Tab-separated table of N, CA and C in Angstrom:
chain	number	residue	atom	x	y	z
A	2	MET	N	35.759	21.824	26.435
A	2	MET	CA	35.548	22.708	25.261
A	2	MET	C	35.033	21.603	23.987
A	3	ILE	N	35.895	20.635	23.913
A	3	ILE	CA	35.391	19.699	22.795
A	3	ILE	C	34.068	19.253	23.023
A	4	GLU	N	33.906	18.607	24.497
A	4	GLU	CA	32.440	18.285	24.731
A	4	GLU	C	31.182	19.062	24.509
A	5	ASN	N	31.601	20.423	24.666
A	5	ASN	CA	30.475	21.262	24.188
A	5	ASN	C	30.178	21.535	22.737
A	6	THR	N	31.309	21.269	21.857
A	6	THR	CA	31.174	21.179	20.551
A	6	THR	C	30.409	20.318	20.037
A	7	ARG	N	30.715	18.962	20.601
A	7	ARG	CA	30.165	17.512	20.083
A	7	ARG	C	28.581	17.774	20.555
A	8	GLU	N	28.122	18.261	21.451
A	8	GLU	CA	26.844	18.330	21.828
A	8	GLU	C	25.856	19.158	20.907
A	9	GLY	N	26.523	19.934	20.269
A	9	GLY	CA	25.973	20.851	19.189
A	9	GLY	C	25.937	20.307	17.927
A	10	VAL	N	26.396	18.873	17.462
A	10	VAL	CA	26.497	18.302	16.125
A	10	VAL	C	25.267	17.424	16.340
A	11	THR	N	24.389	17.301	15.426
A	11	THR	CA	23.193	16.405	15.108
A	11	THR	C	23.857	15.041	14.650
A	12	LYS	N	22.829	14.304	14.907
A	12	LYS	CA	23.074	12.854	14.373
A	12	LYS	C	23.222	12.750	12.986
A	13	ARG	N	22.176	13.513	12.331
A	13	ARG	CA	22.289	13.440	11.004
A	13	ARG	C	23.683	14.058	10.342
A	14	THR	N	24.155	15.090	11.054
A	14	THR	CA	25.595	15.463	10.555
A	14	THR	C	26.314	14.541	10.697
A	15	LEU	N	26.540	13.744	11.996
A	15	LEU	CA	27.378	12.577	11.928
A	15	LEU	C	27.488	11.560	11.131
A	16	THR	N	26.246	11.264	10.853
A	16	THR	CA	25.851	10.056	9.864
A	16	THR	C	26.350	10.468	8.645
A	17	SER	N	26.197	11.858	8.137
A	17	SER	CA	26.654	12.102	6.797
A	17	SER	C	28.116	12.234	6.701
A	18	VAL	N	28.932	12.762	7.693
A	18	VAL	CA	30.200	12.664	7.636
A	18	VAL	C	30.928	11.275	7.592
A	19	TRP	N	30.445	10.402	8.608
A	19	TRP	CA	30.915	9.129	8.509
A	19	TRP	C	30.564	8.315	7.510
A	20	LYS	N	29.347	8.612	6.671
A	20	LYS	CA	28.947	7.787	5.617
A	20	LYS	C	30.225	8.369	4.434
A	21	LYS	N	30.555	9.452	4.339
A	21	LYS	CA	31.690	9.890	3.537
A	21	LYS	C	33.215	9.021	3.699
A	22	LEU	N	33.364	8.925	5.058
A	22	LEU	CA	34.483	8.328	5.454
A	22	LEU	C	34.589	6.884	5.475
A	23	TRP	N	33.370	6.166	5.743
A	23	TRP	CA	33.512	4.770	5.847
A	23	TRP	C	31.981	4.454	5.304
A	24	PRO	N	31.583	4.231	4.093
A	24	PRO	CA	30.295	4.148	3.686
A	24	PRO	C	29.871	2.906	3.919
A	25	ASP	N	30.736	1.729	3.914
A	25	ASP	CA	30.101	0.350	4.311
A	25	ASP	C	29.571	0.309	5.446
A	26	ARG	N	29.923	0.985	6.598
A	26	ARG	CA	29.588	0.990	7.961
A	26	ARG	C	28.375	1.782	8.370
A	27	VAL	N	27.917	2.582	7.513
A	27	VAL	CA	26.837	3.633	7.683
A	27	VAL	C	25.451	2.981	7.308
A	28	VAL	N	24.549	2.832	8.002
A	28	VAL	CA	23.009	2.573	7.661
A	28	VAL	C	22.469	3.673	7.734
A	29	GLU	N	21.916	4.115	6.533
A	29	GLU	CA	20.978	5.388	6.436
A	29	GLU	C	19.718	4.995	6.974
A	30	ARG	N	19.014	6.009	7.571
A	30	ARG	CA	17.962	5.870	8.311
A	30	ARG	C	16.995	7.252	8.020
A	31	ASP	N	15.522	6.908	7.732
A	31	ASP	CA	14.954	8.004	7.247
A	31	ASP	C	14.256	8.745	8.522
A	32	SER	N	13.494	9.549	8.454
A	32	SER	CA	13.345	10.570	9.633
A	32	SER	C	12.637	9.910	10.646
A	33	GLU	N	12.013	8.694	10.511
A	33	GLU	CA	11.499	8.023	11.811
A	33	GLU	C	12.229	6.856	12.062
A	34	GLY	N	13.506	6.850	11.845
A	34	GLY	CA	14.297	5.761	12.318
A	34	GLY	C	14.655	4.407	11.575
A	35	PHE	N	13.760	4.462	10.682
A	35	PHE	CA	13.799	2.997	9.812
A	35	PHE	C	14.945	2.928	8.607
A	36	GLU	N	15.326	2.046	8.459
A	36	GLU	CA	16.425	1.781	7.576
A	36	GLU	C	15.779	2.399	6.111
A	37	THR	N	16.729	2.855	5.466
A	37	THR	CA	16.334	3.401	3.999
A	37	THR	C	16.636	1.944	2.953
A	38	VAL	N	15.559	1.763	2.402
A	38	VAL	CA	15.852	0.548	1.378
A	38	VAL	C	16.163	1.000	-0.003
A	39	PRO	N	17.296	0.582	-0.613
A	39	PRO	CA	17.622	0.818	-2.003
A	39	PRO	C	16.346	0.503	-2.776
A	40	VAL	N	15.947	1.693	-3.587
A	40	VAL	CA	14.862	1.609	-4.528
A	40	VAL	C	15.188	0.803	-5.695
A	41	GLU	N	16.262	0.947	-6.301
A	41	GLU	CA	16.482	0.510	-7.493
A	41	GLU	C	16.167	-1.204	-7.613
A	42	PRO	N	16.660	-1.848	-6.791
A	42	PRO	CA	16.425	-3.288	-7.014
A	42	PRO	C	15.174	-3.693	-6.761
A	43	ALA	N	14.228	-2.860	-5.878
A	43	ALA	CA	12.831	-3.247	-5.871
A	43	ALA	C	12.120	-2.902	-6.939
A	44	VAL	N	12.370	-1.810	-7.639
A	44	VAL	CA	11.788	-1.541	-9.086
A	44	VAL	C	12.183	-2.307	-9.945
A	45	ASN	N	13.225	-2.676	-9.980
A	45	ASN	CA	13.800	-3.873	-11.206
A	45	ASN	C	13.030	-5.281	-11.085
A	46	GLU	N	12.795	-5.700	-9.510
A	46	GLU	CA	12.064	-6.773	-9.303
A	46	GLU	C	10.647	-6.652	-9.538
A	47	ILE	N	10.022	-5.432	-9.482
A	47	ILE	CA	8.518	-5.232	-9.908
A	47	ILE	C	8.540	-5.297	-11.261
A	48	VAL	N	9.517	-4.596	-12.159
A	48	VAL	CA	9.263	-4.617	-13.483
A	48	VAL	C	9.424	-5.868	-14.120
A	49	SER	N	10.342	-6.618	-13.671
A	49	SER	CA	10.410	-8.279	-13.979
A	49	SER	C	9.223	-9.127	-13.739
A	50	LEU	N	8.607	-8.761	-12.553
A	50	LEU	CA	7.347	-9.498	-12.088
A	50	LEU	C	6.151	-9.276	-12.963
A	51	VAL	N	6.098	-7.858	-13.552
A	51	VAL	CA	4.893	-7.377	-14.204
A	51	VAL	C	5.075	-7.805	-15.696
A	52	LYS	N	6.293	-7.839	-16.135
A	52	LYS	CA	6.458	-8.096	-17.543
A	52	LYS	C	6.469	-9.992	-17.465
A	53	ILE	N	6.700	-10.741	-16.355
A	53	ILE	CA	6.370	-11.953	-16.715
A	53	ILE	C	4.713	-12.434	-16.776
A	54	GLY	N	3.872	-11.199	-15.936
A	54	GLY	CA	2.727	-11.332	-16.286
A	54	GLY	C	2.077	-10.716	-17.744
A	55	GLY	N	3.071	-10.565	-18.289
A	55	GLY	CA	2.668	-10.151	-19.609
A	55	GLY	C	2.326	-8.695	-20.131
A	56	LEU	N	2.671	-7.808	-19.279
A	56	LEU	CA	2.384	-6.280	-19.343
A	56	LEU	C	3.645	-5.721	-19.692
A	57	GLU	N	3.433	-4.582	-20.653
A	57	GLU	CA	4.806	-3.852	-20.903
A	57	GLU	C	4.723	-2.892	-20.102
A	58	VAL	N	6.011	-2.635	-19.132
A	58	VAL	CA	6.177	-1.628	-18.349
A	58	VAL	C	7.621	-1.513	-18.071
A	59	ASP	N	7.982	-0.161	-17.723
A	59	ASP	CA	9.628	-0.044	-17.500
A	59	ASP	C	9.670	0.626	-16.227
A	60	SER	N	11.084	0.992	-15.645
A	60	SER	CA	11.174	1.388	-14.345
A	60	SER	C	10.545	2.818	-14.138
A	61	ASN	N	10.517	3.706	-15.335
A	61	ASN	CA	9.965	4.987	-15.297
A	61	ASN	C	8.576	4.796	-14.753
A	62	ASP	N	7.644	3.832	-15.453
A	62	ASP	CA	6.384	3.547	-14.956
A	62	ASP	C	6.208	3.448	-13.369
A	63	ILE	N	6.973	2.507	-12.824
A	63	ILE	CA	7.121	2.220	-11.602
A	63	ILE	C	7.358	3.561	-10.718
A	64	ASP	N	8.449	4.156	-11.065
A	64	ASP	CA	8.558	5.729	-10.408
A	64	ASP	C	7.501	6.448	-10.505
A	65	GLU	N	6.890	6.480	-11.575
A	65	GLU	CA	5.771	7.295	-11.529
A	65	GLU	C	4.588	6.945	-10.575
A	66	LEU	N	4.503	5.644	-10.635
A	66	LEU	CA	3.167	5.186	-9.514
A	66	LEU	C	3.520	5.372	-8.360
A	67	VAL	N	4.806	5.197	-7.869
A	67	VAL	CA	5.261	5.290	-6.649
A	67	VAL	C	5.070	6.824	-6.168
A	68	GLU	N	5.611	7.692	-7.061
A	68	GLU	CA	5.364	9.033	-6.688
A	68	GLU	C	3.858	9.599	-6.664
A	69	GLU	N	3.235	8.935	-7.344
A	69	GLU	CA	1.704	9.367	-7.387
A	69	GLU	C	1.003	8.861	-6.217
A	70	HIS	N	1.567	7.739	-5.436
A	70	HIS	CA	1.034	7.331	-4.162
A	70	HIS	C	1.620	7.358	-3.020
A	71	SER	N	2.787	8.349	-3.204
A	71	SER	CA	3.594	8.461	-2.188
A	71	SER	C	3.140	10.069	-1.492
A	72	GLN	N	2.232	10.686	-2.284
A	72	GLN	CA	1.812	12.143	-1.618
A	72	GLN	C	0.676	11.828	-0.741
A	73	GLU	N	0.739	12.937	0.518
A	73	GLU	CA	-0.366	12.614	1.587
A	73	GLU	C	-1.601	13.033	0.899
A	74	LEU	N	-2.788	12.461	1.485
A	74	LEU	CA	-4.079	12.533	1.220
A	74	LEU	C	-4.694	13.557	1.865
A	75	SER	N	-5.202	14.534	1.249
A	75	SER	CA	-6.133	15.578	1.957
A	75	SER	C	-7.233	15.231	2.876
A	76	THR	N	-7.604	15.802	3.564
A	76	THR	CA	-8.788	15.464	4.431
A	76	THR	C	-9.998	15.202	3.654
A	77	GLU	N	-10.174	15.948	2.568
A	77	GLU	CA	-11.310	15.711	1.519
A	77	GLU	C	-11.087	14.298	0.795
A	78	GLU	N	-10.110	13.979	0.446
A	78	GLU	CA	-9.830	12.654	-0.345
A	78	GLU	C	-10.063	11.601	0.625
A	79	LEU	N	-9.564	11.881	1.696
A	79	LEU	CA	-9.623	10.759	2.760
A	79	LEU	C	-11.227	10.390	3.038
A	80	ALA	N	-11.965	11.739	3.160
A	80	ALA	CA	-13.470	11.459	3.434
A	80	ALA	C	-14.093	10.717	2.245
A	81	GLU	N	-13.722	10.961	0.898
A	81	GLU	CA	-14.296	10.242	-0.279
A	81	GLU	C	-13.914	8.840	-0.268
A	82	LEU	N	-12.730	8.672	-0.061
A	82	LEU	CA	-12.303	7.186	0.084
A	82	LEU	C	-13.101	6.507	1.176
A	83	HIS	N	-13.219	7.072	2.435
A	83	HIS	CA	-14.168	6.423	3.444
A	83	HIS	C	-15.713	6.186	3.058
A	84	CYS	N	-16.218	7.124	2.298
A	84	CYS	CA	-17.631	6.976	1.812
A	84	CYS	C	-17.536	5.942	0.770
A	85	ALA	N	-16.586	5.894	-0.082
A	85	ALA	CA	-16.562	4.756	-1.171
A	85	ALA	C	-16.609	3.418	-0.634
A	86	SER	N	-15.617	3.361	0.340
A	86	SER	CA	-15.470	2.307	1.093
A	86	SER	C	-16.851	1.411	1.811
A	87	GLN	N	-17.463	2.807	2.514
A	87	GLN	CA	-18.525	2.273	3.044
A	87	GLN	C	-19.948	1.962	2.211
A	88	GLN	N	-19.691	2.568	1.025
A	88	GLN	CA	-20.833	2.368	-0.036
A	88	GLN	C	-20.299	0.844	-0.646
A	89	GLU	N	-19.344	0.367	-0.705
A	89	GLU	CA	-18.990	-0.904	-1.147
A	89	GLU	C	-19.416	-2.036	-0.066
A	90	VAL	N	-19.292	-1.676	1.185
A	90	VAL	CA	-19.806	-2.686	2.344
A	90	VAL	C	-21.381	-2.856	2.083
A	91	VAL	N	-22.028	-1.514	1.962
A	91	VAL	CA	-23.485	-1.607	1.867
A	91	VAL	C	-24.015	-2.435	0.816
A	92	GLU	N	-23.314	-2.204	-0.487
A	92	GLU	CA	-23.697	-2.903	-1.578
A	92	GLU	C	-23.727	-4.506	-1.553
A	93	GLU	N	-22.344	-4.885	-0.968
A	93	GLU	CA	-21.897	-6.187	-0.664
A	93	GLU	C	-23.024	-6.848	0.159
A	94	SER	N	-23.293	-6.011	1.440
A	94	SER	CA	-24.417	-6.504	2.252
A	94	SER	C	-25.759	-6.945	1.542
A	95	LEU	N	-26.141	-5.925	0.725
A	95	LEU	CA	-27.456	-6.128	0.055
A	95	LEU	C	-27.392	-7.052	-0.996
A	96	SER	N	-26.326	-7.271	-1.757
A	96	SER	CA	-26.073	-8.397	-2.495
A	96	SER	C	-26.169	-9.719	-1.864
A	97	GLU	N	-25.700	-9.902	-0.835
A	97	GLU	CA	-25.684	-10.933	-0.007
A	97	GLU	C	-27.119	-11.309	0.277
A	98	LYS	N	-27.755	-10.332	0.847
A	98	LYS	CA	-29.106	-10.785	1.477
A	98	LYS	C	-29.999	-11.131	0.086
A	99	ASP	N	-29.832	-10.264	-1.081
A	99	ASP	CA	-30.499	-10.702	-2.448
A	99	ASP	C	-30.395	-12.224	-2.723
A	100	GLU	N	-29.170	-12.789	-2.492
A	100	GLU	CA	-28.696	-14.065	-2.610
A	100	GLU	C	-29.506	-15.056	-1.823
A	101	GLU	N	-29.539	-14.584	-0.386
A	101	GLU	CA	-30.295	-15.395	0.405
A	101	GLU	C	-31.798	-15.470	0.235
A	102	VAL	N	-32.321	-14.289	-0.279
A	102	VAL	CA	-33.767	-14.291	-0.609
A	102	VAL	C	-34.047	-15.257	-1.603
A	103	THR	N	-33.365	-15.378	-2.605
A	103	THR	CA	-33.129	-15.798	-4.030
A	103	THR	C	-33.220	-17.355	-3.585
A	104	ALA	N	-32.399	-17.919	-2.721
A	104	ALA	CA	-32.217	-19.056	-2.343
A	104	ALA	C	-33.346	-19.715	-1.468
A	105	LYS	N	-33.866	-18.914	-0.894
A	105	LYS	CA	-35.177	-19.202	-0.054
A	105	LYS	C	-36.184	-19.331	-0.858
A	106	GLN	N	-36.382	-18.320	-1.885
A	106	GLN	CA	-37.321	-18.602	-2.859
A	106	GLN	C	-37.269	-19.698	-3.678
A	107	GLN	N	-36.022	-20.048	-4.063
A	107	GLN	CA	-35.847	-21.287	-4.856
A	107	GLN	C	-36.191	-22.676	-4.159
A	108	SER	N	-35.825	-22.594	-2.895
A	108	SER	CA	-36.203	-23.811	-2.206
A	108	SER	C	-37.833	-23.883	-1.899
A	109	SER	N	-38.426	-22.718	-1.557
A	109	SER	CA	-39.845	-22.684	-1.648
A	109	SER	C	-40.649	-23.142	-2.646
A	110	ASP	N	-39.998	-22.816	-3.837
A	110	ASP	CA	-40.566	-23.308	-5.083
A	110	ASP	C	-40.356	-24.702	-5.260
A	111	ALA	N	-39.327	-25.178	-4.829
A	111	ALA	CA	-39.034	-26.786	-4.985
A	111	ALA	C	-40.210	-27.566	-4.172
A	112	ILE	N	-40.294	-27.096	-2.764
A	112	ILE	CA	-41.201	-27.494	-2.092
A	112	ILE	C	-42.683	-27.646	-2.393
A	113	ARG	N	-43.062	-26.577	-2.990
A	113	ARG	CA	-44.409	-26.581	-3.779
A	113	ARG	C	-44.452	-27.424	-4.893
A	114	GLU	N	-43.260	-27.434	-5.673
A	114	GLU	CA	-43.174	-28.534	-6.582
A	114	GLU	C	-43.497	-30.014	-6.220
A	115	MET	N	-42.682	-30.483	-5.132
A	115	MET	CA	-43.047	-31.683	-4.454
A	115	MET	C	-44.306	-32.064	-4.151
A	116	LEU	N	-44.992	-30.973	-3.472
A	116	LEU	CA	-46.194	-31.124	-2.785
A	116	LEU	C	-47.380	-31.341	-3.945
A	117	LYS	N	-46.985	-30.547	-5.019
A	117	LYS	CA	-48.100	-30.711	-6.193
A	117	LYS	C	-47.924	-32.220	-6.694
A	118	ALA	N	-46.772	-32.917	-6.694
A	118	ALA	CA	-46.591	-34.077	-7.424
A	118	ALA	C	-47.077	-35.249	-6.605
C-alpha cells in the first residue's frame, strides 16, 4: 500500500518537502533539469561591472532588462530579426566589394602614374 502511494507523488513534491526539511541538501532544478542559479549574486556582479564602466545602473534596471529579454519571441518577431540579420550580411558584403573595387582602382591609378613618369 505504501508503495502505491509513493508512486503517485511527483518528484517536484518530494523536492519541495525535502527542501523544507533539509534545505542545504536539496538542489533546485528548473523544468528542464538544469540547476537553478541564484539571481541576486549575478545581478550584483553585473551592476558592479557596469558601474566600473562608468554607467549609472541599479539592480532594478538589470531585473527589467532580463525580464524584457526572457519573453519568448513571436514568429513575426523572429522573422523580422532574420530579415534584419540577412540585410546586415548583404550590406557587409556590398561594403567589402566596394572596398575591393576602390583598392583596385587606386592601384590602377598608381600604375598609370608610374607609366606617365
